[in-house]
Amino acid sequence: MNWKEQSLTKIPELTRLMESSEETLNPCTRDFYNSRTRRIQLDDRIVYFFRYDGAEEGEEVISWRELKHLRDSKQWNVIRHPMVLNFVNEKLLSQAYFYVAHIISYLIFLLLLSSYIFGKNNGQDILATLFLVVFGFCLIVKCAVKLQAGKISKWFIIAYSFNVITYIATFLFIWTPLLFSYDDYNSDLKHFITWLLPIIAIISAWINFLYILRKSPYGIYILMLSRILYSFSQIAIIWIPTLLAFAFAFHLVMRNSGQKPWESEEMFSKNSTVSQKLLMILQAITKTSAMMIGEVDADNVLERKEWIPNLLLLAFEISTVILLMNLMISLAVGDVNELRHSAQEKLLDIKVNFAIESLQLSESCDCISTYVNLLHRKETNNILVIYNDGTSFTTWMNVKFGDTSNFDEQNTSKMEHNEGMANRDSNRIPLESVKVNYENGKIDKNIGDNEHQFNEGKTLKLLHNIYHLQFPSRDRRMRLLKRGIVGRAIQITLDGAIIQLIESIESGIEPFEGTINGRSSTEIGEDPESYGRKFARWLIGLDWSNLLQL
């Protein structure tokens, strides 16, 4: 089965886009994007040129279907290709003002809910209800588009259910007091409901607001918060039994001290109910948890002037305040440091998903494309300029690659050239002592297993994969030059080291040869972007300086 048949099974639109083209590369591979990408390396910047034009006029070779296929199959090495990243980034920048409107509207909604602490009037109720109607309508449209696009994930179901609960709780919080005012039955239950609903509504709305901010420049801190919460859930198996043990121990030794919440006369009285007893236990647990974070309040224990309470307090301070709490802090610090290295990868996943949803929604509204320039109809800028200081801009020009009439001939000649270079290098350089551990996209820590000699028969098989090189220790050592997008180059000397080589996202991109706007000059000019465009790039754009070094 060739790639067209596979694409027809998994992504039906791919074959339609390429059926009249002379290309035979799979549109979801690095080879395809390399064939449509060129670059120019200058002293202060890198310039990328892309060809997004498809077989039909007005259509591009990348759509939400390709992005969804790459994301679902976890082909992040392909998604990190500059051509795909530029496509995603352009769609994100086009949606920046919509994203700003979403943030502002939800912030106003959150402040409106918080304003109920000062009083409640009809104007607040009507305005909050209007927000709920708009948010609910958008939620229904989003669900319909996702169902129409295909399979939905479990995380979407969880997030969708949480939004539904938030809006239902808010609606009931607004209108149940009016409903309960018609009669006086079950007044205690009604008071409890009207007291609990605003708490649920405000806290869930705050969580939703943080979820919206994940795509902003402050999204990394929200990811840190969720990562620390996940780590706490893992260590809770130690924290909860420790908390319960000391809470009950302090309750036993302090129950006749006359100090709250340790005093338990109500708990052991004959008229006390089960809820009162549970409340006393909960207060003891709450007091102990406050003591665990440093609020020990030792005066109440010292006033007892007894041995056991003092020894228990010392054991509590050592085991919880010093050991357990410092363990939790060290885990949180370690998680934050680890997340700093992988944050861009997680943010890329979030933003790719947002771009897919935006394109799906835009395509579902294609009936109004005559009146509105929809997102999926906008032409993607085909020139990307990245400076060494991390700043970037994009523009569109009429770019023609040299010898672009037949990509098959280019790919064949490229493979023949690589094979010739491999044969030439393997004959000239003695590489018998260089051992290679080959892996197909997975990192293997067992360097000594499955080793192969690096020769002409293995050279071409190592393309687009991860592999380890082991160099022998000799008099003449190997020198490497580490060059990044930002900062100066660093020279590294290796002596008998084992290094892991991962093919970079720029590998396989040929230098630019062609014309720009009908001229052979490669001069792009200065940054043409407006301040609004720069704001959009800061708010929701991709961080090129980090993504190109993933």
Coordinates of C-alpha atoms in Angstrom, one line a residue:
M1 CA 0.0 0.0 0.0
N2 CA 1.5 3.3 -1.0
W3 CA 1.2 6.6 0.9
K4 CA -1.7 7.9 -1.1
E5 CA -3.8 4.8 -0.1
Q6 CA -2.8 5.2 3.5
S7 CA -3.6 8.9 3.4
L8 CA -7.0 8.2 1.8
T9 CA -7.8 5.9 4.7
K10 CA -6.6 8.1 7.5
I11 CA -7.0 11.6 6.2
P12 CA -9.2 11.7 3.1
E13 CA -8.5 15.4 2.3
L14 CA -4.7 14.9 1.7
T15 CA -5.2 13.0 -1.5
R16 CA -7.6 15.6 -2.8
L17 CA -5.1 18.4 -2.2
M18 CA -2.3 16.6 -4.0
E19 CA -4.0 14.5 -6.6
S20 CA -3.2 16.9 -9.5
S21 CA 0.4 17.5 -8.3
E22 CA 3.5 15.8 -9.5
E23 CA 4.7 15.3 -6.0
T24 CA 4.7 11.8 -4.5
L25 CA 5.8 12.6 -1.0
N26 CA 3.5 12.0 2.0
P27 CA 2.2 15.5 3.1
C28 CA 2.7 14.4 6.7
T29 CA 6.5 13.7 6.6
R30 CA 9.6 15.8 7.1
D31 CA 10.7 15.0 3.5
F32 CA 7.6 16.7 2.1
Y33 CA 8.1 19.9 4.2
N34 CA 11.8 19.9 3.5
S35 CA 11.1 19.9 -0.3
R36 CA 8.9 23.0 0.2
T37 CA 11.3 24.8 2.5
R38 CA 14.5 26.8 1.8
R39 CA 16.7 28.8 4.1
I40 CA 19.3 31.5 4.2
Q41 CA 21.8 31.6 7.1
L42 CA 23.1 35.1 7.7
D43 CA 25.3 36.5 10.5
D44 CA 22.4 38.0 12.5
R45 CA 19.4 36.1 11.3
I46 CA 17.9 33.0 9.6
V47 CA 15.5 33.4 6.8
Y48 CA 13.0 30.6 5.9
F49 CA 11.1 30.4 2.6
F50 CA 8.0 28.2 2.4
R51 CA 5.6 27.0 -0.4
Y52 CA 2.1 26.5 1.0
D53 CA 0.3 26.5 -2.3
G54 CA -1.7 23.3 -3.0
A55 CA -3.0 21.7 -6.1
E56 CA -6.2 23.8 -6.2
E57 CA -6.2 27.6 -6.2
G58 CA -6.8 29.1 -2.8
E59 CA -6.0 25.9 -0.9
E60 CA -2.8 25.1 1.1
V61 CA -1.0 21.9 1.6
I62 CA -1.5 22.2 5.4
S63 CA -4.9 22.2 7.1
W64 CA -6.3 21.2 10.5
R65 CA -6.5 17.6 9.2
E66 CA -2.8 17.3 8.8
L67 CA -2.2 18.9 12.1
K68 CA -4.7 16.6 13.9
H69 CA -3.1 13.6 12.2
L70 CA 0.4 14.6 13.3
R71 CA -0.8 15.4 16.8
D72 CA -2.8 12.2 17.3
S73 CA 0.1 10.1 16.0
K74 CA 2.5 12.1 18.2
Q75 CA 4.8 13.0 15.4
W76 CA 6.2 16.0 17.2
N77 CA 9.4 15.9 15.3
V78 CA 7.4 16.7 12.1
I79 CA 5.2 19.3 13.9
R80 CA 8.5 21.1 14.9
H81 CA 9.4 21.6 11.3
P82 CA 9.7 25.3 10.6
M83 CA 7.1 25.1 7.9
V84 CA 4.5 23.5 10.2
L85 CA 5.4 25.8 13.1
N86 CA 5.1 28.9 10.9
F87 CA 1.6 27.7 9.7
V88 CA 0.5 27.2 13.3
N89 CA 2.0 30.5 14.4
E90 CA 0.3 32.4 11.7
K91 CA -3.1 30.9 12.6
L92 CA -2.5 31.8 16.3
L93 CA -1.6 35.4 15.4
S94 CA -4.8 35.7 13.4
Q95 CA -6.8 34.6 16.4
A96 CA -5.0 36.9 18.9
Y97 CA -7.7 39.5 19.1
F98 CA -10.4 36.9 19.5
Y99 CA -8.3 35.4 22.3
V100 CA -8.0 38.9 23.9
A101 CA -11.8 39.3 23.7
H102 CA -12.2 35.9 25.4
I103 CA -9.9 36.8 28.2
I104 CA -11.5 40.2 28.8
S105 CA -15.1 38.8 28.7
Y106 CA -14.3 36.0 31.1
L107 CA -12.5 38.4 33.4
I108 CA -15.5 40.7 33.5
F109 CA -17.7 37.7 34.2
L110 CA -15.5 36.6 37.1
L111 CA -15.5 40.1 38.5
L112 CA -19.3 40.3 38.1
L113 CA -19.6 37.1 40.2
S114 CA -17.3 38.5 42.8
S115 CA -19.4 41.7 43.0
Y116 CA -22.2 39.8 44.6
I117 CA -20.5 40.1 48.0
F118 CA -21.5 43.8 48.0
G119 CA -25.1 43.1 47.2
K120 CA -27.5 41.6 44.7
N121 CA -29.7 43.5 42.2
N122 CA -31.6 42.8 39.0
G123 CA -28.9 44.5 36.8
Q124 CA -26.3 42.0 38.0
D125 CA -28.6 39.1 37.5
I126 CA -29.5 40.1 33.9
L127 CA -25.9 40.9 32.9
A128 CA -24.6 37.6 34.4
T129 CA -27.4 35.7 32.6
L130 CA -26.4 37.3 29.3
F131 CA -22.8 36.1 29.8
L132 CA -24.0 32.6 30.6
V133 CA -26.1 32.5 27.4
V134 CA -23.2 33.6 25.3
F135 CA -20.7 31.2 26.9
G136 CA -23.3 28.4 26.8
F137 CA -23.9 29.0 23.1
C138 CA -20.2 29.0 22.3
L139 CA -19.8 25.8 24.3
I140 CA -22.5 24.0 22.3
V141 CA -21.0 25.2 19.0
K142 CA -17.6 24.0 20.1
C143 CA -18.9 20.6 21.0
A144 CA -20.8 20.3 17.7
V145 CA -17.7 21.2 15.7
K146 CA -15.6 18.6 17.7
L147 CA -18.1 15.9 17.2
Q148 CA -18.3 16.7 13.5
A149 CA -14.5 16.6 13.1
G150 CA -14.3 13.1 14.6
K151 CA -13.2 11.4 17.8
I152 CA -12.9 13.5 20.9
S153 CA -10.5 12.9 23.8
K154 CA -11.3 12.2 27.4
W155 CA -9.7 15.4 28.5
F156 CA -12.1 17.4 26.3
I157 CA -15.0 15.5 27.9
I158 CA -13.7 16.4 31.4
A159 CA -13.1 20.0 30.5
Y160 CA -16.5 20.3 28.8
S161 CA -18.2 18.7 31.8
F162 CA -16.5 21.1 34.2
N163 CA -17.6 24.1 32.1
V164 CA -21.2 22.8 32.1
I165 CA -21.1 22.4 35.9
T166 CA -19.7 26.0 36.3
Y167 CA -22.5 27.5 34.2
I168 CA -25.3 25.5 35.8
A169 CA -24.0 26.4 39.3
T170 CA -23.8 30.1 38.3
F171 CA -27.3 30.1 36.8
L172 CA -28.8 28.4 40.0
F173 CA -26.8 30.8 42.2
I174 CA -28.4 33.8 40.4
W175 CA -32.0 32.6 40.2
T176 CA -32.6 30.1 43.1
P177 CA -33.1 33.0 45.7
L178 CA -36.0 34.2 43.6
L179 CA -37.4 30.7 43.3
F180 CA -37.0 30.0 47.0
S181 CA -38.7 33.3 48.0
Y182 CA -42.2 31.9 47.0
D183 CA -42.5 29.8 50.2
D184 CA -40.8 29.2 53.6
Y185 CA -40.6 25.4 53.5
N186 CA -37.2 23.8 54.2
S187 CA -35.6 27.1 55.0
D188 CA -32.4 25.5 56.4
L189 CA -31.8 23.5 53.2
K190 CA -32.6 26.5 51.1
H191 CA -30.1 28.7 53.1
F192 CA -27.4 26.0 52.7
I193 CA -28.0 25.8 48.9
T194 CA -27.9 29.5 48.4
W195 CA -24.7 29.6 50.5
L196 CA -22.9 26.8 48.7
L197 CA -23.7 27.7 45.1
P198 CA -21.8 31.0 44.9
I199 CA -18.7 29.3 46.4
I200 CA -18.8 26.6 43.7
A201 CA -19.6 29.2 40.9
I202 CA -16.7 31.5 41.8
I203 CA -14.1 28.9 42.4
S204 CA -14.9 27.0 39.2
A205 CA -15.0 30.2 37.2
W206 CA -11.6 31.1 38.6
I207 CA -10.2 27.6 37.5
N208 CA -11.7 28.1 34.0
F209 CA -10.1 31.6 33.8
L210 CA -6.7 30.0 34.6
Y211 CA -7.4 27.4 31.9
I212 CA -8.0 30.1 29.4
L213 CA -4.7 31.8 30.3
R214 CA -2.6 28.7 29.5
K215 CA -2.0 30.0 25.9
S216 CA -0.8 33.4 27.2
P217 CA 2.9 34.2 28.1
Y218 CA 2.0 33.3 31.7
G219 CA 0.8 29.9 30.7
I220 CA 4.1 28.3 32.0
Y221 CA 3.2 29.3 35.5
I222 CA -0.2 27.7 35.3
L223 CA 1.5 24.5 34.0
M224 CA 3.8 24.7 37.0
L225 CA 0.8 25.0 39.3
S226 CA -0.8 21.9 37.8
R227 CA 2.4 20.0 37.9
I228 CA 2.9 20.7 41.6
L229 CA -0.7 19.7 42.3
Y230 CA 0.0 16.4 40.5
S231 CA 3.1 15.8 42.6
F232 CA 1.2 16.6 45.8
S233 CA -1.4 14.0 44.8
Q234 CA 1.3 11.4 44.6
I235 CA 2.8 12.2 48.0
A236 CA -0.7 12.6 49.6
I237 CA -0.5 8.9 50.6
I238 CA 2.2 10.0 53.1
W239 CA 0.7 13.3 54.0
I240 CA -2.8 12.3 54.8
P241 CA -2.1 9.4 57.3
T242 CA 0.5 11.7 59.0
L243 CA -2.1 14.4 59.3
L244 CA -4.8 12.1 60.7
A245 CA -2.4 10.5 63.2
F246 CA -1.2 13.7 64.8
A247 CA -4.7 15.3 64.7
F248 CA -6.2 12.4 66.7
A249 CA -3.1 12.3 69.0
F250 CA -3.4 16.1 69.8
H251 CA -7.1 15.7 70.2
L252 CA -6.6 13.0 72.9
V253 CA -3.9 14.8 74.9
M254 CA -5.6 18.2 74.7
R255 CA -9.3 17.4 75.0
N256 CA -9.5 18.6 78.6
S257 CA -7.3 21.6 78.2
G258 CA -10.2 24.1 77.6
Q259 CA -8.5 25.2 74.3
K260 CA -10.4 25.3 71.1
P261 CA -10.7 23.2 68.9
W262 CA -9.3 20.5 71.2
E263 CA -12.0 20.9 73.8
S264 CA -14.4 18.0 73.2
E265 CA -17.2 18.4 75.7
E266 CA -19.7 18.8 72.9
M267 CA -18.3 15.7 71.2
F268 CA -19.0 13.4 74.1
S269 CA -22.2 14.9 75.3
K270 CA -25.3 12.8 75.0
N271 CA -27.2 15.4 73.0
S272 CA -24.4 15.8 70.3
T273 CA -25.3 14.7 66.8
V274 CA -23.1 12.8 64.3
S275 CA -22.6 16.0 62.3
Q276 CA -21.4 17.8 65.4
K277 CA -18.9 15.1 66.2
L278 CA -17.6 15.0 62.6
L279 CA -17.3 18.8 62.8
M280 CA -15.1 18.6 65.9
I281 CA -12.9 16.0 64.2
L282 CA -12.6 18.2 61.1
Q283 CA -11.6 21.2 63.2
A284 CA -8.9 19.2 64.9
I285 CA -7.6 18.1 61.4
T286 CA -7.8 21.6 60.2
K287 CA -5.9 22.9 63.2
T288 CA -3.2 20.2 62.7
S289 CA -2.8 21.0 59.0
A290 CA -2.3 24.7 59.9
M291 CA 0.4 23.6 62.4
M292 CA 2.2 21.6 59.7
I293 CA 2.9 24.7 57.7
G294 CA 4.6 26.5 60.6
E295 CA 1.7 27.8 62.7
V296 CA 2.6 25.5 65.6
D297 CA 1.1 27.6 68.3
A298 CA 3.0 25.8 71.1
D299 CA 1.7 28.0 73.9
N300 CA -1.5 25.9 74.3
V301 CA 0.7 22.7 74.7
L302 CA 3.2 24.3 77.1
E303 CA 0.3 25.5 79.3
R304 CA -0.5 21.8 80.1
K305 CA 2.9 21.4 81.8
E306 CA 2.9 17.6 81.1
W307 CA 5.5 15.3 79.6
I308 CA 3.4 13.6 76.9
P309 CA 2.0 16.8 75.1
N310 CA 5.5 18.3 75.0
L311 CA 7.1 15.1 73.6
L312 CA 4.3 14.8 71.1
L313 CA 4.9 18.4 70.0
L314 CA 8.6 17.7 69.5
A315 CA 7.9 14.6 67.4
F316 CA 5.3 16.5 65.4
E317 CA 7.8 19.4 64.6
I318 CA 10.5 17.0 63.5
S319 CA 8.5 14.6 61.4
T320 CA 6.1 17.0 59.7
V321 CA 7.3 20.7 60.0
I322 CA 10.9 19.9 59.2
L323 CA 11.0 16.6 57.3
L324 CA 7.7 16.2 55.5
M325 CA 7.1 19.8 54.5
N326 CA 10.7 20.2 53.3
L327 CA 10.3 17.0 51.3
M328 CA 7.2 18.5 49.6
I329 CA 9.0 21.8 48.9
S330 CA 12.0 20.0 47.4
L331 CA 9.7 18.0 45.1
A332 CA 7.9 21.1 44.0
V333 CA 11.2 22.9 43.2
G334 CA 12.4 19.8 41.3
D335 CA 9.2 19.7 39.3
V336 CA 9.5 23.4 38.5
N337 CA 13.1 23.0 37.3
E338 CA 12.1 20.0 35.2
L339 CA 9.1 21.8 33.7
R340 CA 11.3 24.8 32.7
H341 CA 13.1 22.5 30.2
S342 CA 9.9 20.9 28.8
A343 CA 7.6 23.9 29.1
Q344 CA 7.8 24.9 25.4
E345 CA 6.9 21.4 24.3
K346 CA 3.8 21.4 26.5
L347 CA 2.8 24.9 25.4
L348 CA 3.3 23.8 21.8
D349 CA 0.8 21.0 22.4
I350 CA -1.7 23.5 23.8
K351 CA -1.3 26.0 21.0
V352 CA -1.5 23.3 18.2
N353 CA -4.7 22.1 19.7
F354 CA -6.1 25.7 19.8
A355 CA -5.1 26.2 16.1
I356 CA -6.8 22.9 15.1
E357 CA -10.0 24.0 16.9
S358 CA -9.9 27.4 15.4
L359 CA -9.5 26.0 11.9
Q360 CA -12.3 23.5 12.4
L361 CA -14.7 26.2 13.6
S362 CA -13.6 28.4 10.6
E363 CA -14.3 25.6 8.1
S364 CA -17.7 24.9 9.6
C365 CA -18.6 28.5 9.0
D366 CA -17.6 28.4 5.3
C367 CA -21.1 29.4 4.2
I368 CA -20.3 33.0 5.2
S369 CA -16.9 33.1 3.5
T370 CA -18.4 35.5 0.9
Y371 CA -18.8 38.2 3.6
V372 CA -16.0 37.4 6.0
N373 CA -12.4 36.4 5.4
L374 CA -12.3 33.2 7.4
L375 CA -9.2 31.8 9.1
H376 CA -8.9 28.8 6.8
R377 CA -9.1 31.0 3.7
K378 CA -6.4 33.4 4.8
E379 CA -3.1 33.1 2.9
T380 CA -0.2 32.1 5.2
N381 CA 2.9 34.3 5.2
N382 CA 5.6 32.4 3.3
I383 CA 8.7 34.1 4.7
L384 CA 9.9 33.8 8.3
V385 CA 12.9 35.8 9.6
I386 CA 14.4 34.9 13.0
Y387 CA 17.1 37.1 14.5
N388 CA 19.8 35.9 16.8
D389 CA 18.3 37.8 19.7
G390 CA 15.0 35.8 19.5
T391 CA 12.9 38.4 17.7
S392 CA 11.1 37.4 14.5
F393 CA 8.7 38.6 11.9
T394 CA 6.8 37.1 8.9
T395 CA 5.8 38.5 5.6
W396 CA 4.4 37.4 2.2
M397 CA 6.3 37.7 -1.1
N398 CA 6.1 36.0 -4.5
V399 CA 8.8 33.4 -3.9
K400 CA 9.9 30.9 -6.6
F401 CA 12.3 28.1 -5.8
G402 CA 14.9 27.1 -8.4
D403 CA 14.0 23.9 -10.3
T404 CA 10.6 23.4 -8.6
S405 CA 9.0 21.7 -11.6
N406 CA 9.5 18.2 -10.3
F407 CA 10.1 17.4 -6.7
D408 CA 10.6 13.7 -7.4
E409 CA 13.7 14.4 -9.4
Q410 CA 15.0 16.6 -6.6
N411 CA 14.4 13.9 -4.0
T412 CA 16.0 11.2 -6.2
S413 CA 19.1 13.3 -6.9
K414 CA 19.3 14.2 -3.2
M415 CA 19.3 10.5 -2.2
E416 CA 21.9 9.8 -4.8
H417 CA 24.0 12.7 -3.5
N418 CA 23.7 11.4 0.1
E419 CA 24.6 7.9 -0.9
G420 CA 27.6 9.2 -2.9
M421 CA 28.8 11.3 0.1
A422 CA 28.4 8.3 2.4
N423 CA 30.4 6.1 0.1
R424 CA 33.1 8.7 -0.3
D425 CA 33.4 9.5 3.4
S426 CA 33.4 5.8 4.4
N427 CA 36.2 5.1 2.0
R428 CA 38.3 8.1 3.0
I429 CA 37.9 8.2 6.8
P430 CA 38.7 5.1 8.9
L431 CA 35.6 4.7 11.1
E432 CA 36.0 1.1 12.2
S433 CA 36.4 2.1 15.8
V434 CA 33.4 4.4 15.9
K435 CA 30.4 2.4 17.2
V436 CA 26.8 3.4 16.7
N437 CA 23.8 2.5 18.8
Y438 CA 20.8 3.0 16.5
E439 CA 17.2 3.7 17.7
N440 CA 14.0 4.5 15.8
G441 CA 12.9 7.6 17.6
K442 CA 13.4 6.3 21.2
I443 CA 16.1 7.0 23.6
D444 CA 17.9 3.9 24.8
K445 CA 20.1 4.2 27.9
N446 CA 21.8 0.9 27.2
I447 CA 24.5 2.2 25.0
G448 CA 26.4 -1.1 24.9
D449 CA 23.5 -3.2 23.4
N450 CA 22.6 -3.5 19.8
E451 CA 25.8 -1.8 18.5
H452 CA 26.5 -1.5 14.8
Q453 CA 29.6 -0.5 12.9
F454 CA 29.3 2.8 11.2
N455 CA 29.8 2.0 7.5
E456 CA 28.3 2.7 4.1
G457 CA 25.6 0.1 4.6
K458 CA 24.3 1.7 7.7
T459 CA 24.6 5.4 6.8
L460 CA 21.3 6.0 5.0
K461 CA 19.3 4.0 7.6
L462 CA 20.3 6.5 10.4
L463 CA 18.5 9.4 8.7
H464 CA 15.7 11.0 10.7
N465 CA 16.4 9.0 13.9
I466 CA 18.2 9.1 17.2
Y467 CA 21.5 7.4 17.5
H468 CA 24.5 7.3 19.8
L469 CA 28.2 7.6 18.8
Q470 CA 31.0 6.2 20.9
F471 CA 34.4 7.6 20.1
P472 CA 37.6 5.9 21.3
S473 CA 40.2 7.6 23.5
R474 CA 43.2 8.6 21.5
D475 CA 45.9 11.2 21.3
R476 CA 43.9 13.3 19.0
R477 CA 40.5 14.2 20.5
M478 CA 37.3 15.4 18.7
R479 CA 36.2 19.0 18.9
L480 CA 32.6 20.1 18.5
L481 CA 31.2 23.6 18.1
K482 CA 27.9 24.2 19.9
R483 CA 26.0 27.0 18.2
G484 CA 22.5 28.1 19.3
I485 CA 19.9 30.6 18.0
V486 CA 20.8 32.9 20.9
G487 CA 24.2 33.5 22.4
R488 CA 27.8 32.8 21.4
A489 CA 29.2 29.6 20.0
I490 CA 30.9 27.2 22.5
Q491 CA 33.7 24.8 21.6
I492 CA 33.6 21.4 23.2
T493 CA 36.4 18.8 23.3
L494 CA 35.5 15.1 23.5
D495 CA 37.9 12.3 24.6
G496 CA 36.5 8.8 24.7
A497 CA 33.0 10.1 25.2
I498 CA 29.6 8.6 24.3
I499 CA 27.3 11.3 22.8
Q500 CA 23.7 11.1 21.7
L501 CA 22.9 12.8 18.4
I502 CA 19.3 13.8 17.6
E503 CA 18.6 15.1 14.1
S504 CA 17.6 18.8 14.4
I505 CA 14.4 20.2 13.0
E506 CA 16.5 22.1 10.4
S507 CA 18.1 19.0 9.0
G508 CA 17.4 18.4 5.3
I509 CA 16.4 22.0 4.4
E510 CA 18.3 23.2 1.4
P511 CA 19.7 26.7 0.8
F512 CA 17.5 29.1 -1.0
E513 CA 18.0 29.4 -4.8
G514 CA 15.3 31.2 -6.7
T515 CA 13.6 34.6 -7.1
I516 CA 11.7 36.9 -4.8
N517 CA 9.0 39.1 -6.4
G518 CA 10.5 38.2 -9.8
R519 CA 14.1 39.3 -8.8
S520 CA 17.1 37.1 -7.9
S521 CA 17.9 39.3 -4.9
T522 CA 17.4 37.8 -1.5
E523 CA 17.0 41.0 0.4
I524 CA 13.9 40.9 2.6
G525 CA 14.0 44.3 4.2
E526 CA 13.2 45.5 7.7
D527 CA 10.4 44.3 10.0
P528 CA 7.1 45.4 8.4
E529 CA 4.9 44.3 11.3
S530 CA 2.7 46.8 13.1
Y531 CA 2.5 47.2 16.9
G532 CA -0.7 45.2 17.0
R533 CA 1.0 42.3 15.2
K534 CA 3.8 42.5 17.7
F535 CA 1.4 42.4 20.6
A536 CA -0.3 39.4 19.1
R537 CA 3.1 37.7 18.7
W538 CA 3.9 38.4 22.4
L539 CA 0.5 37.3 23.6
I540 CA 0.0 34.0 21.8
G541 CA 2.8 33.5 19.3
L542 CA 5.4 30.7 19.4
D543 CA 8.8 31.2 21.0
W544 CA 11.1 30.5 18.1
S545 CA 14.3 30.7 20.0
N546 CA 13.3 27.8 22.2
L547 CA 11.4 25.7 19.7
L548 CA 14.2 25.6 17.2
Q549 CA 16.4 24.0 19.9
L550 CA 14.0 21.4 21.2

